[in-house]
CSV table of C-alpha atoms in Angstrom, one decimal:
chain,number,residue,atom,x,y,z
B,54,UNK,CA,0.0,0.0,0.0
B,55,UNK,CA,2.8,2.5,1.1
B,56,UNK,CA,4.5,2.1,-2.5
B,57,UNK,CA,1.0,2.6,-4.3
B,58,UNK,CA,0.7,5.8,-2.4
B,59,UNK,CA,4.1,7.1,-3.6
B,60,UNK,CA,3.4,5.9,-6.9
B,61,UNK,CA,0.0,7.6,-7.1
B,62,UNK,CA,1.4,10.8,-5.5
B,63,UNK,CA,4.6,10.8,-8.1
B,64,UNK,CA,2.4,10.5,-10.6
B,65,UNK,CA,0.4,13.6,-9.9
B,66,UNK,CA,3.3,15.8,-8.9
B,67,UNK,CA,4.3,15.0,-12.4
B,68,UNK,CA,1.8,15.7,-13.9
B,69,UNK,CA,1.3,19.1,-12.3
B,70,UNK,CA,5.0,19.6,-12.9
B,71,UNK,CA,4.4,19.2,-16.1
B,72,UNK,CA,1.1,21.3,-16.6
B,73,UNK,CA,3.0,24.4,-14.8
B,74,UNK,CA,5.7,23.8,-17.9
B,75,UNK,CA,3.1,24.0,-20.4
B,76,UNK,CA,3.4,19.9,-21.6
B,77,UNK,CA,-0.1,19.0,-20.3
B,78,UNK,CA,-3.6,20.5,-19.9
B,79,UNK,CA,-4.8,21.1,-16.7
B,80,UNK,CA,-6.0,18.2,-14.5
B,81,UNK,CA,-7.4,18.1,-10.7
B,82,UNK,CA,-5.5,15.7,-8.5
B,83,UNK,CA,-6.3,14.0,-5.3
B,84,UNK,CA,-3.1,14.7,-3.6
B,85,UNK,CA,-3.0,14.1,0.1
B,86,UNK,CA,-6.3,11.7,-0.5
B,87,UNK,CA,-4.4,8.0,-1.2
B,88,UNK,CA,-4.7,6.4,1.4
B,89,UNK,CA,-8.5,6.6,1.0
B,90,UNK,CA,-7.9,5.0,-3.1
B,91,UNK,CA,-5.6,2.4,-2.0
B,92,UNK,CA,-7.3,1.2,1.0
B,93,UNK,CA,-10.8,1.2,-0.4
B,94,UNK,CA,-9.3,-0.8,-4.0
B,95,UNK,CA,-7.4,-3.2,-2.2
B,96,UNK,CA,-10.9,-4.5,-0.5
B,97,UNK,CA,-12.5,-4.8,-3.7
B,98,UNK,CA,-12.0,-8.3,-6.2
B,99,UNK,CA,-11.7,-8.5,-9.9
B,100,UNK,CA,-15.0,-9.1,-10.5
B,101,UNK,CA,-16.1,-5.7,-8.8
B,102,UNK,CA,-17.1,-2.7,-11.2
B,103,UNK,CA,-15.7,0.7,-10.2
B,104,UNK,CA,-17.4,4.1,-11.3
B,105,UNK,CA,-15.6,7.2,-10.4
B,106,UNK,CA,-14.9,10.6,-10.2
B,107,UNK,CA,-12.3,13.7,-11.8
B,108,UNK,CA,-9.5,12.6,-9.2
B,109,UNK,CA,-9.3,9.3,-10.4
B,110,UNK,CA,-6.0,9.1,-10.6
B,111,UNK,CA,-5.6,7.3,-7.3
B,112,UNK,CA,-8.4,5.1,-8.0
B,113,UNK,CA,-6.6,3.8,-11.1
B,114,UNK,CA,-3.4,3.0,-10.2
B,115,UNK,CA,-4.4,1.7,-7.2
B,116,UNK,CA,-6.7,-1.0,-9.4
B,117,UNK,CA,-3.9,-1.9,-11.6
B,118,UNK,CA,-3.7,1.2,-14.2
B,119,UNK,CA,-0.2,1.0,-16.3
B,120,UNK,CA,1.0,4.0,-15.4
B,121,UNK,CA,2.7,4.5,-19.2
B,122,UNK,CA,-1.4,4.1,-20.9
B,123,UNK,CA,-2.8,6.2,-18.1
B,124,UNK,CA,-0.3,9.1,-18.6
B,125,UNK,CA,-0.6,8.3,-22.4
B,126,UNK,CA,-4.2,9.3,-22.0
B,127,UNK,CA,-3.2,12.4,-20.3
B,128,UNK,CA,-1.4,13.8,-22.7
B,129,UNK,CA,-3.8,13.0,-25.4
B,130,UNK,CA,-1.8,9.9,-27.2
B,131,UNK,CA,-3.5,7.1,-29.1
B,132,UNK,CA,-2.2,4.5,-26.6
B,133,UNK,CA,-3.9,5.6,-23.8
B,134,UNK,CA,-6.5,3.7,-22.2
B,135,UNK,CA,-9.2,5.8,-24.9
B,136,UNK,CA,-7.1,6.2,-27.2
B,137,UNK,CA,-6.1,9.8,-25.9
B,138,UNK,CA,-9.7,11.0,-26.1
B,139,UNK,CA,-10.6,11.2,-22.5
B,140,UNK,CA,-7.8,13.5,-21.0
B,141,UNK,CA,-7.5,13.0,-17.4
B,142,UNK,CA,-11.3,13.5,-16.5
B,143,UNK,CA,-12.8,11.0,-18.6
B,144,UNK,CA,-10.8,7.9,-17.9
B,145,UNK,CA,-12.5,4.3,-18.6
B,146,UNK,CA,-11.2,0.7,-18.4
B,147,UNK,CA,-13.1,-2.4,-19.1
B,148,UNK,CA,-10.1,-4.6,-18.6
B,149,UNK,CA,-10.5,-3.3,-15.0
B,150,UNK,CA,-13.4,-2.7,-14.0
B,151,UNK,CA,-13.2,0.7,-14.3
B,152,UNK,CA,-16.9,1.4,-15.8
B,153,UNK,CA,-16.5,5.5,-15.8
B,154,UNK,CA,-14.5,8.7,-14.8
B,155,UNK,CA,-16.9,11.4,-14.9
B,156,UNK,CA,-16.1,14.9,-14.6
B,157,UNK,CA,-19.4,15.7,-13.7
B,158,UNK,CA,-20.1,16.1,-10.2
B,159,UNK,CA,-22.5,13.6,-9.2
B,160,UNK,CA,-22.5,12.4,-12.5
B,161,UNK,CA,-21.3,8.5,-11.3
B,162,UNK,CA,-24.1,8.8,-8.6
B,163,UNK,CA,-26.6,9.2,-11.2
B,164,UNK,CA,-25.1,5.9,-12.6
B,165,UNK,CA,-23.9,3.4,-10.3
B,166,UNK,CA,-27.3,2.4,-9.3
B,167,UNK,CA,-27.6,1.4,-13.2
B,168,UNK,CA,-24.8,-0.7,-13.0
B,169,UNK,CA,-25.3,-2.3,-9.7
B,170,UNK,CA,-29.0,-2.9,-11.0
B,171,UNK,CA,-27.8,-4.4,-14.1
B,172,UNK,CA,-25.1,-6.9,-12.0
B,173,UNK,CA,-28.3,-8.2,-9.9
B,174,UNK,CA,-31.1,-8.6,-12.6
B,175,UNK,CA,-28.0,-10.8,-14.7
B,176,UNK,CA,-27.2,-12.7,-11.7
B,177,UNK,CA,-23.0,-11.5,-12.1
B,178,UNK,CA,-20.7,-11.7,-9.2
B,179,UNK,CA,-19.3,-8.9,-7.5
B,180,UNK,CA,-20.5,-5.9,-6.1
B,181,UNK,CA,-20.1,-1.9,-7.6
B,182,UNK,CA,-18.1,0.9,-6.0
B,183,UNK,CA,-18.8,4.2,-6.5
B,184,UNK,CA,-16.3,7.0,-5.5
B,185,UNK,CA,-17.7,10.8,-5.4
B,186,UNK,CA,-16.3,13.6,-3.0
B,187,UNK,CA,-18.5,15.9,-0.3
B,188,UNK,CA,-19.8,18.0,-2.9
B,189,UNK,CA,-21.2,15.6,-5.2
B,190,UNK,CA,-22.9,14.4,-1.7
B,191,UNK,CA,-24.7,18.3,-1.2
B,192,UNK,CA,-26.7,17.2,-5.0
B,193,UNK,CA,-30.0,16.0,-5.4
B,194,UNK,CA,-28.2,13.2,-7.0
B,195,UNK,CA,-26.9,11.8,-4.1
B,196,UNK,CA,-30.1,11.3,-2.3
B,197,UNK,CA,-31.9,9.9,-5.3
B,198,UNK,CA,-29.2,7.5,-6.0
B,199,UNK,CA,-29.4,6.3,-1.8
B,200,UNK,CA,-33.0,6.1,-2.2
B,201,UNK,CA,-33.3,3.7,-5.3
B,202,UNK,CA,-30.2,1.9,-4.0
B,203,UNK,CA,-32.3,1.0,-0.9
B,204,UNK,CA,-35.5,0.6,-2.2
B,205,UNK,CA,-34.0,-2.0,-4.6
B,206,UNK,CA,-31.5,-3.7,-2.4
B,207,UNK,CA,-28.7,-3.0,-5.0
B,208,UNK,CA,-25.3,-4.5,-4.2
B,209,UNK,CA,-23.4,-1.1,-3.8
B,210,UNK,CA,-20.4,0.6,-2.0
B,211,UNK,CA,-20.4,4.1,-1.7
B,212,UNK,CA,-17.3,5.9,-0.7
B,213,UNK,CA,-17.8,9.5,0.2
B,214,UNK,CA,-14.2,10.8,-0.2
B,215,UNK,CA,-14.6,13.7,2.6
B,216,UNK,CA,-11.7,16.6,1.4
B,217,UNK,CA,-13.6,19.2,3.3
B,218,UNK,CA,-13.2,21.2,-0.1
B,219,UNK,CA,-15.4,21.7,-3.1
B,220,UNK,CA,-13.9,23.1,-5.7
B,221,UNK,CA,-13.0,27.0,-3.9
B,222,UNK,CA,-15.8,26.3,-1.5
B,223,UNK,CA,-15.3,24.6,1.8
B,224,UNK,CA,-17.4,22.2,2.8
B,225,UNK,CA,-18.5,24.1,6.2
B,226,UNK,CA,-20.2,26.7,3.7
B,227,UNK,CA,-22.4,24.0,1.8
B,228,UNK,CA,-22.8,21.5,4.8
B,229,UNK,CA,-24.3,21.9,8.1
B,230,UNK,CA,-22.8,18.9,9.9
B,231,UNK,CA,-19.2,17.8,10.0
B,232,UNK,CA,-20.0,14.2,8.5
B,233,UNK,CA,-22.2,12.6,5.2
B,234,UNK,CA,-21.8,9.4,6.9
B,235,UNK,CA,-24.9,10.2,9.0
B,236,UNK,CA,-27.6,10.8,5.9
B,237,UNK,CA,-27.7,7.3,5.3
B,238,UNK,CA,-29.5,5.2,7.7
B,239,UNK,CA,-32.5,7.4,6.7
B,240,UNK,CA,-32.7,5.7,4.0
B,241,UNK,CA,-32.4,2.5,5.9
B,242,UNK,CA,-28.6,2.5,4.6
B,243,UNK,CA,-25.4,1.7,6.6
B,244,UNK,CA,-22.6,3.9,7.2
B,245,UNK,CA,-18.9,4.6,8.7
B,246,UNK,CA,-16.9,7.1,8.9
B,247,UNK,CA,-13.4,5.8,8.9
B,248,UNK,CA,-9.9,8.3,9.2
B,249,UNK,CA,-9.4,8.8,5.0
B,250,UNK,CA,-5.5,9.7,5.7
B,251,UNK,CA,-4.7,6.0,7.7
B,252,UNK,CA,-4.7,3.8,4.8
B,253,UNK,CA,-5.3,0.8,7.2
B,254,UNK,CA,-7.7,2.1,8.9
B,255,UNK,CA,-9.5,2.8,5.7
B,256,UNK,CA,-8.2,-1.0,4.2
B,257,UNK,CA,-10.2,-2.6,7.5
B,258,UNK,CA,-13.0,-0.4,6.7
B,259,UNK,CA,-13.9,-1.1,3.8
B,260,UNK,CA,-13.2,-4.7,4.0
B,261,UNK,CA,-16.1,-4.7,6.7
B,262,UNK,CA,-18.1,-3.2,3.8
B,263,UNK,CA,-17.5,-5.0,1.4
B,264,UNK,CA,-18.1,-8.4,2.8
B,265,UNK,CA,-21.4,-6.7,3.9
B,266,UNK,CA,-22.2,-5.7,0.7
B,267,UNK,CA,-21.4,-8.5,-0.9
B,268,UNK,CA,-23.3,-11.3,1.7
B,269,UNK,CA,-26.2,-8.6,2.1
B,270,UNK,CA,-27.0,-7.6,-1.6
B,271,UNK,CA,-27.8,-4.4,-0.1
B,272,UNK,CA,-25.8,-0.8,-0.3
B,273,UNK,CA,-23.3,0.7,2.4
B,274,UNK,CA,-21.4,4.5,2.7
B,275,UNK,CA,-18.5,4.4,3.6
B,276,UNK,CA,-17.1,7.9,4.7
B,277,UNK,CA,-13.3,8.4,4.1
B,278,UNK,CA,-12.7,11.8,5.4
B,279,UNK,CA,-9.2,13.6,4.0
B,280,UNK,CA,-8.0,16.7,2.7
B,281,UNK,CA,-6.9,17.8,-1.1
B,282,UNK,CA,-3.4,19.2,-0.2
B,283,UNK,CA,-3.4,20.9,-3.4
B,284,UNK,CA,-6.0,23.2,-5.4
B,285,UNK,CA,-9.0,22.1,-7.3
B,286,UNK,CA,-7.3,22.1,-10.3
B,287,UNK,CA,-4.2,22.6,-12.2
B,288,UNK,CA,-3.0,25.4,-11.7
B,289,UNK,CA,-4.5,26.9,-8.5
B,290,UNK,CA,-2.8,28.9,-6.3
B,291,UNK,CA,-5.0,27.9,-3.5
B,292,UNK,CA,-5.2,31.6,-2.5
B,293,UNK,CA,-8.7,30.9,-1.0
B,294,UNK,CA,-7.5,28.1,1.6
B,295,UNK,CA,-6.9,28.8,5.2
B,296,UNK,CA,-3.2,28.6,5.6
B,297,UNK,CA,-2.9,27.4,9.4
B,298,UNK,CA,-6.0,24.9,8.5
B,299,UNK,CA,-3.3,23.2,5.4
B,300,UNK,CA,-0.3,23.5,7.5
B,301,UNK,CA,-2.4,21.7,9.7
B,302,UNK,CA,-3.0,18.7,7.2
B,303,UNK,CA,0.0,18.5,6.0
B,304,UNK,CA,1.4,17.5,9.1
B,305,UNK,CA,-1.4,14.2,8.6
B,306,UNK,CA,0.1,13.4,5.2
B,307,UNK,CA,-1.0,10.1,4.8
B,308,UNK,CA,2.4,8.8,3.0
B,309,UNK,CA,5.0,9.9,5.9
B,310,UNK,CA,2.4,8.9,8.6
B,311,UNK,CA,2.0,5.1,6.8
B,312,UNK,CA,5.7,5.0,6.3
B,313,UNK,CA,7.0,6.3,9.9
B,314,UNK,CA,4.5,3.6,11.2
B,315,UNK,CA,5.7,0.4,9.6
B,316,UNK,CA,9.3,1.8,9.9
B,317,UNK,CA,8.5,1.7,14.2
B,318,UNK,CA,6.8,-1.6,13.8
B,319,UNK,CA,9.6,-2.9,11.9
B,320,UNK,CA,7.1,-4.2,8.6
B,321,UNK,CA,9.6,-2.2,6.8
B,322,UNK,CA,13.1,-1.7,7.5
B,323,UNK,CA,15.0,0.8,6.1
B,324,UNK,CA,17.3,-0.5,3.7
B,325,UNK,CA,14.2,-1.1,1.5
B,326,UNK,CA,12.4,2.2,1.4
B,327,UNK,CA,15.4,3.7,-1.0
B,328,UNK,CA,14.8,0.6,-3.2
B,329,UNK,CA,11.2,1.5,-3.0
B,330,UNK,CA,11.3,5.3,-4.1
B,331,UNK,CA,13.8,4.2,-6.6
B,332,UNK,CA,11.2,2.0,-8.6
B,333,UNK,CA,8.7,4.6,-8.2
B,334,UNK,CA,10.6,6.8,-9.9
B,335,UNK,CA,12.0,4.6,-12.4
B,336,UNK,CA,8.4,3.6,-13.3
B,337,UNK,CA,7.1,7.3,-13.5
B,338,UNK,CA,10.0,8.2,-15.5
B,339,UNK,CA,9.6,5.2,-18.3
B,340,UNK,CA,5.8,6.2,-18.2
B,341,UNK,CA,6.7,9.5,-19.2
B,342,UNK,CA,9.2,8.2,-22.0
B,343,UNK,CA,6.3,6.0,-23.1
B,344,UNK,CA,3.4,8.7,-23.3
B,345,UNK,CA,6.1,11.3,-24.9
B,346,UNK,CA,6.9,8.5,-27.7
B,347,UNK,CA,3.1,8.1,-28.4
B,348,UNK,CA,1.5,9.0,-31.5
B,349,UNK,CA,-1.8,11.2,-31.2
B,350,UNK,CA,-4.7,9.6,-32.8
B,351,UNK,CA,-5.3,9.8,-36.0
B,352,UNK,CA,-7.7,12.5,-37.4
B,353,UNK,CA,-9.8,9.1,-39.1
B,354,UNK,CA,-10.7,8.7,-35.2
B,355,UNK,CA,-12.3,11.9,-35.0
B,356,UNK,CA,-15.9,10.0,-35.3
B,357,UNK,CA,-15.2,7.0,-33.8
B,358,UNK,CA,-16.0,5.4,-30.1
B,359,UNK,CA,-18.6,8.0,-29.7
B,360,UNK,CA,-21.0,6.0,-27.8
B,361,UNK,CA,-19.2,2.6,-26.6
């Protein structure tokens, strides 16, 4: 989990890096939120159908995304996962799972339930997990989706990935409680909150939901709650944030906090971390290579893949 993390995180800081050179259009990362990705994908088995949201990054490495097709896509290459045609926002990967990125807020909420409804009424295995942040959670979308999820006992994981920030608008300004966890059970759903930044806190979590889901046939929140270190999207000066309240999350990055804790448990001994960081940066580097040596698509693709 710890190396996912610094792979996800690499990956974005690239990225970024390379939007603030002028090599990449902008894109919204989830920076300071892996632990919640990791720990939430590592529950979930092959046969499980993700649908996410525009910081997805995390989501897809953590499920088994080649780094190399993912930044392809990015950068708007023919060898990324569509075929350069998504950007960073629209990312989608039948070979895992992956059903949707959407940039819409909400827009997987309005979804999922499709999906999960589809997996019951053609008897498949596995369950569907749907990822959307606090302000997806303040739509009408949300509480429709809770509602029909519940009234048809659909097998489905919701993960509320709590950042406290939507878009340049905290999330005291649009919420009156602390917590999304709690409008749940009214819709005779069940809920946890679980600390987003402990990675296995949020793996134990989520296991617990998932096995529910999955011998239950019925839906579960889970509540991650986190902090997006950086701004809503690339660039963003994050002029608008409260500087003591960042400094203050910072100090709860969940990458140090993961890796000073196995170090003092001695799960990971020293020697190795090096070896670690040097593979994560050997892999973003040759991913970067590899999406840089791309083609683009060709213009006869213009038309195509429109609708599947």
């Amino acid at each position: 989990m710890l190396e996912c993390m610094m792979l996800i995180r690499a990956y974005e800081e690239r990225l970024a890096a390379l939007q603030a050179e002028g090599a990449a259009a902008g894109i919204c990362t989830a920076v300071g939120q892996e632990a919640s990705a990791v720990g939430v994908i590592r529950a979930l088995g092959p046969q499980d159908k993700i649908l996410t949201n525009h910081r997805s990054a995390g989501h897809l490495l953590a499920r088994g995304a080649d780094p190399g097709r993912l930044m392809a896509e990015v950068l708007g290459r023919a060898t990324g996962y569509c075929k350069g045609k998504s950007g960073s926002l629209h990312v989608s990967a039948a070979e895992l799972g992956v059903v949707l990125t959407s940039t819409i807020v909400g827009g997987e909420l309005s979804l999922a339930t499709g999906v999960a409804l589809a997996k019951k009424m053609l008897g498949e295995e596995g369950i569907v997990a749907c990822f959307f942040g606090d302000g997806a959670a303040c739509e009408g979308i949300f509480h429709e989706s809770l509602n029909l999820a519940s009234v048809w006992q659909l097998p489905l994981l919701y993960v509320c990935e709590n950042n406290q920030w939507q878009a340049f608008v905290h999330r005291r300004e649009t919420m009156a409680g602390d917590h999304v966890s709690g409008w749940a059970p009214g819709y005779g759903i069940r809920s946890m909150t679980v600390d987003g930044n402990d990675a296995e806190a949020v793996l134990a979590a989520a296991t617990e939901a998932v096995a529910y889901v999955r011998a239950e046939g019925k839906p579960f929140l889970l509540e991650t709650c986190t902090y997006r270190l950086r701004g809503h999207f690339e660039p963003d000066d994050q002029s608008y944030v409260d500087a003591a309240e960042l400094a203050g999350w910072r100090e709860r990055d969940p990458i140090p906090a993961l890796r000073r804790r196995l170090l003092a448990d001695g799960r990971l001994g020293a020697a190795e971390l090096p070896a670690m960081e040097a593979r994560v940066r050997d892999t973003i580097s040759a991913a970067l290579d590899y999406a840089r040596s791309s083609p683009f698509p060709a213009l006869s693709e213009l038309t195509t893949d429109v609708y599947a």
